[in-house]
């Protein structure tokens, strides 16, 4: 069965290593914070200028001056640091952030990503996504495998304006986990009960399947 | 020392602002925006403005107020997804829009306030953001050359400021404010608490007074929250 | 959170340092220098080091100690006038020296810690500093293109730090320290006061902990004054 | 009679305007702070990271963590601000500093300045001087008119390695005050009792003397 959003987030959380600084994008990536494995300490970076982002505030304790990059009210933790937007992206570009998790509209089998614009229709802007994908050494993209029309979002070539080129290393969808390799999307794990054939049928880009592909543990 | 930069209020602070000028406005979403100055701008009525700000406010608050009055000719921002009127004016072609990566926007403002006319960043390489711009390889990676941004007026909001113009920001209301403060020919700071010189520790100053030309204590702060997210007490 | 970056002392902090590496050391003159780390470096004995620091210490203190032991192969600095042994080694050709403008040095360190591989500055245009470098006109003024500086190890000194690596500097001992902290593959901070997370106000942090990899409380600070200038009480 | 160092500093101080941010170099420029005219408020910037530099500390109150760019112990004032070296030169390059006063070894009649190196002999480094001269809109150079050998330091062309090109606007020496014009050094004031002829004799670069040159008021 295809993964739900929380299961996707949970699988991503297993990629976290102790001591990581992590930037979580808006949407499914934000949910990753709810699934950090015990014994693993990570520090969340929010690109609007906060290192050490805490949970949502208790009701009545919201502070308009303390939000995350998704404009949600958040809290500080002991050891948090505040900084301006230039310093925030300095640490991102200098690759001090160990892992970046973000959503996408399309990914191509050479690692290109499109996530910020549907020409003539949806033009919200790229926010910090272009800086993040151009800089991060370790990027996980998470998204649904297909769009609402059932069309594959894992493509030979992105049809939408790009956010970054050749930068995506790993993708998690509701159907499985993939590594971007020179030969294309390499399927490394299947969602429980989802067949390789189903994934092949829903993947427009080059798909690499080697030997037995194990089922994802959640 | 002893340079008193106080002006009476937001309206007085905008003295010299003219049609067609370029403005920067600090803030991320509605967090840390110069509320009093934006309201004064709407009263002022200056037209054909180029506005540089990370976002464009919401329909009835922040820079959204100036979109309503059609005072903005061009908007330079990184994310404008919260504003329906903005989207309408942009798609209809009434409003010129330059969308640029958030880190590039921050660095271009800092560059403008640092006498650095151009720099290289990896953001946007290979995308439409890099179209028409010089690209270059350094140490095996490709970069885009970006130019500084400067403004005729920079409008910033701080938590505390002294009469010399030294500013202190609170939590994530800092964001673009210190960078835009650096890049203004005339920088105006509105503060929640205007204090005497000596009341701010020199080591705690976020924006040294040399970058600020006019300062006043703002009033009636609404500080609207866009996404009120909370948890229940256990 | 809860990333404990403490190491026991300066000697332990230098683990992994090898001959031929590039180091940055914070400080302006003898103000804000990492005294414990420099002493440990002399004990460590690593050779053929490239040192990036605004100054080169004095004959018997600061980086002067490493000149005495001939551990430094190359020095990148802006002003080295306080050190006779330095001048002797430089004029005799024993020591390679790259003298660069102070603002350019600061900005190159910041660039290294900001993922900005190159930028343009007016400093040094038309002088020997610009020889062999690209120059370009922007808006009618000439600029020199300068590259980032990065270090295998950055050694910085702060007044206060917490175990997560957040740093606070005191007065003008800040100088190059925050910039060099950004530019190190491994950044080591020695602090006068090592405190628990939560004891530093998030708004007062000068260097966010993400830039710091190892931290320890230094001891026996001498904090030598180069020019003791005083006035008489009236 | 030629001016002494304090008189040079005093004359420069008359150029200060209320509200100026000023950077004073090492040597004679430092003395300018002792002669700020009454009613004129200026803020001193020290490029090691201090805005609002106060006087030397009282004996016993020296703080090793609080020095100026000349490495002298100084004090803070109410309203002082501390910043790092990058921010310090940001404000210098962005021309937020209204006046820069610095010494020199040589100046040429097109505004070039040499101040940091005597090849093979004296190599102390340029410190912040190259950033300052390349950025400041308003630079006053102060120096002795001749070197110890009695040779002019106001030249057709600098013989020493340059600190900056075409940047010097005004010069004050022990003999007089000069503006750098396309025609050369324009003598605007003579030191009290110093003749135009003496200045002409001691100036190797092109000297412009128009009409009666007034004596300097001190």
Coordinates of N, CA and C in Angstrom, one line a residue, chain B residues 68-189:
Chain B
X68 N -2.9 47.4 -3.1 CA -4.3 47.9 -3.3 C -4.3 49.3 -3.8
X69 N -3.5 50.2 -3.4 CA -3.5 51.6 -3.8 C -2.7 51.7 -5.1
X70 N -2.2 50.6 -5.6 CA -1.5 50.6 -6.9 C -0.3 51.6 -6.9
X71 N 0.4 51.7 -5.8 CA 1.6 52.6 -5.7 C 2.8 51.8 -6.2
X72 N 2.7 50.5 -6.2 CA 3.9 49.7 -6.6 C 3.9 49.4 -8.1
X73 N 5.0 49.8 -8.8 CA 5.1 49.5 -10.2 C 5.9 48.2 -10.4
X74 N 6.9 48.0 -9.5 CA 7.7 46.7 -9.6 C 8.0 46.2 -8.3
X75 N 8.0 44.9 -8.2 CA 8.2 44.2 -6.9 C 9.4 43.2 -7.1
X76 N 10.4 43.3 -6.2 CA 11.5 42.4 -6.2 C 11.4 41.6 -4.9
X77 N 11.1 40.3 -5.0 CA 10.8 39.5 -3.8 C 11.3 38.0 -4.1
X78 N 11.2 37.2 -3.0 CA 11.5 35.8 -3.3 C 10.3 34.9 -3.2
X79 N 9.2 35.4 -2.5 CA 8.0 34.5 -2.3 C 6.8 35.4 -2.1
X80 N 5.8 35.2 -2.9 CA 4.7 36.1 -2.9 C 3.4 35.4 -2.8
X81 N 3.4 34.1 -2.3 CA 2.3 33.2 -2.4 C 1.1 33.5 -1.5
X82 N 1.2 34.6 -0.7 CA 0.2 34.8 0.3 C -0.8 35.9 -0.1
X83 N -0.7 36.3 -1.3 CA -1.4 37.6 -1.7 C -2.1 37.4 -3.0
X84 N -3.5 37.4 -3.0 CA -4.3 37.1 -4.2 C -4.2 38.4 -5.1
X85 N -4.3 39.6 -4.5 CA -4.3 40.8 -5.3 C -2.9 40.9 -6.1
X86 N -1.9 40.5 -5.4 CA -0.6 40.5 -6.0 C -0.6 39.6 -7.2
X87 N -1.1 38.4 -7.1 CA -1.1 37.4 -8.2 C -1.9 37.9 -9.3
X88 N -3.1 38.6 -9.0 CA -3.9 39.1 -10.0 C -3.2 40.2 -10.8
X89 N -2.5 41.1 -10.1 CA -1.8 42.2 -10.8 C -0.6 41.7 -11.6
X90 N 0.0 40.7 -11.1 CA 1.2 40.1 -11.8 C 0.7 39.4 -13.1
X91 N -0.3 38.5 -12.9 CA -0.7 37.8 -14.1 C -1.3 38.6 -15.2
X92 N -1.9 39.8 -14.7 CA -2.5 40.7 -15.7 C -1.5 41.6 -16.3
X93 N -0.3 41.6 -15.8 CA 0.8 42.5 -16.3 C 0.8 43.9 -15.7
X94 N -0.1 44.2 -14.8 CA -0.1 45.5 -14.2 C 1.1 45.8 -13.4
X95 N 1.6 44.7 -12.8 CA 2.7 44.7 -11.9 C 3.9 44.0 -12.5
X96 N 5.1 44.7 -12.5 CA 6.3 44.0 -12.9 C 6.8 43.3 -11.7
X97 N 7.3 42.0 -11.9 CA 7.7 41.2 -10.8 C 9.1 40.6 -11.1
X98 N 10.0 40.7 -10.2 CA 11.3 40.0 -10.3 C 11.5 39.1 -9.1
X99 N 11.3 37.8 -9.4 CA 11.4 36.8 -8.3 C 12.8 36.3 -8.2
X100 N 13.5 36.4 -7.1 CA 14.8 35.9 -7.0 C 15.0 35.1 -5.7
X101 N 16.0 34.2 -5.7 CA 16.2 33.3 -4.6 C 16.4 34.1 -3.3
X102 N 15.9 33.6 -2.2 CA 15.9 34.3 -0.9 C 17.3 34.6 -0.4
X103 N 18.2 33.6 -0.6 CA 19.5 33.9 -0.1 C 20.3 34.9 -1.0
X104 N 19.9 34.9 -2.3 CA 20.5 35.8 -3.2 C 20.0 37.2 -2.9
X105 N 18.7 37.3 -2.6 CA 18.1 38.6 -2.2 C 18.8 39.2 -0.9
X106 N 19.0 38.3 0.1 CA 19.7 38.8 1.3 C 21.1 39.2 1.0
X107 N 21.8 38.4 0.2 CA 23.2 38.8 -0.1 C 23.3 40.0 -1.0
X108 N 22.4 40.2 -1.9 CA 22.4 41.4 -2.7 C 22.2 42.7 -1.9
X109 N 21.3 42.6 -0.9 CA 21.1 43.7 0.0 C 22.4 44.0 0.8
X110 N 22.9 42.9 1.4 CA 24.1 43.1 2.1 C 25.3 43.7 1.3
X111 N 25.4 43.2 0.0 CA 26.4 43.7 -0.9 C 26.2 45.2 -1.1
X112 N 25.0 45.6 -1.3 CA 24.7 47.0 -1.6 C 25.1 47.9 -0.4
X113 N 25.0 47.3 0.8 CA 25.4 48.0 2.0 C 26.8 47.8 2.4
X114 N 27.6 47.1 1.5 CA 29.0 46.8 1.8 C 29.9 47.2 0.8
X115 N 29.4 47.9 -0.2 CA 30.3 48.4 -1.3 C 30.9 47.3 -2.2
X116 N 30.1 46.2 -2.2 CA 30.5 45.0 -3.1 C 29.5 45.0 -4.3
X117 N 30.0 45.4 -5.4 CA 29.0 45.6 -6.6 C 28.5 44.3 -7.2
X118 N 29.3 43.2 -7.0 CA 28.9 41.9 -7.5 C 29.6 40.8 -6.8
X119 N 28.9 39.6 -6.9 CA 29.5 38.4 -6.2 C 28.9 37.2 -6.9
X120 N 29.5 36.1 -6.7 CA 29.0 34.8 -7.3 C 28.3 33.9 -6.3
X121 N 27.2 33.4 -6.7 CA 26.5 32.5 -5.9 C 26.0 31.3 -6.7
X122 N 25.9 30.1 -6.1 CA 25.5 28.9 -6.8 C 23.9 28.9 -7.1
X123 N 23.2 29.7 -6.3 CA 21.7 29.7 -6.4 C 21.2 30.1 -7.8
X124 N 20.4 29.3 -8.3 CA 19.7 29.6 -9.6 C 20.5 29.2 -10.8
X125 N 21.7 28.6 -10.7 CA 22.5 28.2 -11.8 C 21.7 27.2 -12.6
X126 N 21.6 27.4 -13.9 CA 20.8 26.4 -14.8 C 19.3 26.7 -14.8
X127 N 18.9 27.7 -14.1 CA 17.4 28.0 -14.1 C 17.2 29.3 -14.8
X128 N 15.9 29.7 -14.9 CA 15.6 31.0 -15.6 C 16.1 32.2 -14.8
X129 N 16.4 32.0 -13.5 CA 17.0 33.1 -12.7 C 18.4 33.5 -13.2
X130 N 19.1 32.6 -13.9 CA 20.4 32.9 -14.4 C 20.4 33.4 -15.8
X131 N 19.3 33.5 -16.4 CA 19.2 33.9 -17.8 C 19.7 35.3 -18.0
X132 N 20.6 35.5 -18.9 CA 21.2 36.8 -19.1 C 22.3 37.3 -18.1
X133 N 22.6 36.4 -17.2 CA 23.6 36.7 -16.2 C 24.9 35.9 -16.5
X134 N 26.0 36.5 -16.1 CA 27.3 35.8 -16.3 C 27.3 34.6 -15.4
X135 N 27.8 33.5 -15.9 CA 28.0 32.3 -15.1 C 29.5 31.9 -15.1
X136 N 30.0 31.3 -14.1 CA 31.4 31.0 -14.1 C 31.7 29.8 -13.2
X137 N 32.7 29.0 -13.6 CA 33.1 27.9 -12.8 C 34.2 28.3 -11.8
X138 N 34.1 27.9 -10.5 CA 35.1 28.1 -9.5 C 35.3 26.7 -8.8
X139 N 36.5 26.2 -8.8 CA 36.8 25.0 -8.1 C 35.8 23.9 -8.5
X140 N 35.4 23.8 -9.8 CA 34.6 22.7 -10.3 C 33.1 22.8 -10.1
X141 N 32.7 24.0 -9.6 CA 31.2 24.2 -9.4 C 30.8 25.5 -10.2
X142 N 29.6 25.5 -10.7 CA 29.1 26.6 -11.5 C 28.4 27.6 -10.6
X143 N 28.6 28.9 -10.9 CA 28.1 30.0 -10.1 C 27.5 31.1 -11.0
X144 N 26.6 31.8 -10.5 CA 26.0 33.0 -11.2 C 26.5 34.3 -10.6
X145 N 26.8 35.2 -11.4 CA 27.2 36.5 -10.9 C 25.9 37.4 -10.6
X146 N 25.8 37.9 -9.4 CA 24.7 38.7 -9.0 C 25.2 40.1 -8.6
X147 N 24.4 41.1 -8.9 CA 24.7 42.5 -8.6 C 24.2 42.9 -7.2
X148 N 24.8 44.0 -6.7 CA 24.2 44.5 -5.4 C 22.8 45.1 -5.6
X149 N 22.1 45.3 -4.6 CA 20.8 46.0 -4.5 C 21.0 47.2 -3.6
X150 N 20.5 48.4 -4.0 CA 20.5 49.5 -3.1 C 19.2 50.2 -3.2
X151 N 18.9 51.0 -2.2 CA 17.6 51.7 -2.2 C 17.7 53.1 -1.9
X152 N 16.7 53.9 -2.5 CA 16.7 55.3 -2.1 C 16.3 55.4 -0.6
X153 N 15.3 54.6 -0.3 CA 14.8 54.6 1.1 C 14.8 53.1 1.6
X154 N 15.3 52.9 2.7 CA 15.2 51.5 3.4 C 14.3 51.7 4.6
X155 N 13.3 50.9 4.7 CA 12.3 51.0 5.8 C 12.5 49.7 6.7
X156 N 12.9 49.9 7.9 CA 13.2 48.7 8.7 C 12.4 48.9 10.1
X157 N 12.2 47.8 10.7 CA 11.6 47.7 12.0 C 12.5 47.0 13.0
X158 N 12.7 47.7 14.1 CA 13.5 47.0 15.2 C 12.7 47.0 16.4
X159 N 13.2 46.2 17.4 CA 12.5 46.1 18.7 C 12.9 47.3 19.5
X160 N 14.2 47.6 19.5 CA 14.7 48.6 20.3 C 15.7 49.4 19.5
X161 N 15.8 50.7 19.7 CA 16.8 51.6 19.1 C 17.1 52.7 19.9
X162 N 18.3 53.3 19.8 CA 18.6 54.5 20.5 C 18.7 55.7 19.5
X163 N 18.8 56.9 20.1 CA 18.6 58.1 19.3 C 19.8 58.2 18.3
X164 N 20.9 57.5 18.5 CA 22.0 57.5 17.5 C 21.7 56.5 16.4
X165 N 20.7 55.7 16.5 CA 20.3 54.8 15.4 C 20.8 53.4 15.6
X166 N 21.4 53.1 16.7 CA 21.8 51.7 17.0 C 20.5 50.9 17.2
X167 N 20.5 49.7 16.5 CA 19.2 48.9 16.6 C 19.5 47.5 17.1
X168 N 18.4 47.0 17.8 CA 18.4 45.6 18.3 C 17.1 45.0 17.8
X169 N 17.2 43.8 17.3 CA 16.0 43.1 16.8 C 15.6 42.0 17.7
X170 N 14.4 41.6 17.6 CA 13.9 40.5 18.5 C 13.5 39.3 17.7
X171 N 14.1 38.1 18.1 CA 13.8 36.8 17.5 C 13.9 36.9 16.0
X172 N 13.0 36.2 15.4 CA 13.1 36.1 13.9 C 12.5 37.3 13.2
X173 N 12.1 38.4 14.0 CA 11.8 39.6 13.3 C 13.0 40.3 12.8
X174 N 14.2 39.7 13.1 CA 15.4 40.3 12.5 C 15.5 40.2 11.0
X175 N 15.5 39.0 10.5 CA 15.5 38.6 9.1 C 16.2 39.5 8.2
X176 N 15.5 40.2 7.3 CA 16.2 41.1 6.3 C 16.4 42.5 6.8
X177 N 15.9 42.8 8.0 CA 16.0 44.2 8.5 C 17.4 44.8 8.5
X178 N 18.4 44.0 9.2 CA 19.7 44.6 9.3 C 20.4 44.8 7.9
X179 N 20.1 43.9 7.0 CA 20.7 43.9 5.6 C 20.2 45.1 4.8
X180 N 18.9 45.3 4.9 CA 18.3 46.4 4.2 C 18.7 47.8 4.8
X181 N 18.8 47.8 6.2 CA 19.3 49.0 6.8 C 20.6 49.4 6.3
X182 N 21.5 48.5 5.9 CA 22.8 48.8 5.3 C 22.7 49.4 4.0
X183 N 21.7 49.1 3.2 CA 21.7 49.3 1.8 C 20.9 50.6 1.4
X184 N 20.4 51.3 2.4 CA 19.6 52.5 2.0 C 20.4 53.8 1.9
X185 N 20.1 54.6 0.9 CA 20.7 55.9 0.9 C 20.1 56.7 2.1
X186 N 18.8 56.5 2.3 CA 18.2 57.0 3.6 C 17.6 55.8 4.2
X187 N 18.0 55.5 5.4 CA 17.5 54.3 6.1 C 16.6 54.9 7.3
X188 N 15.4 54.5 7.3 CA 14.5 54.9 8.4 C 14.2 53.6 9.3
X189 N 14.4 53.8 10.6 CA 14.0 52.7 11.5 C 12.9 53.1 12.4

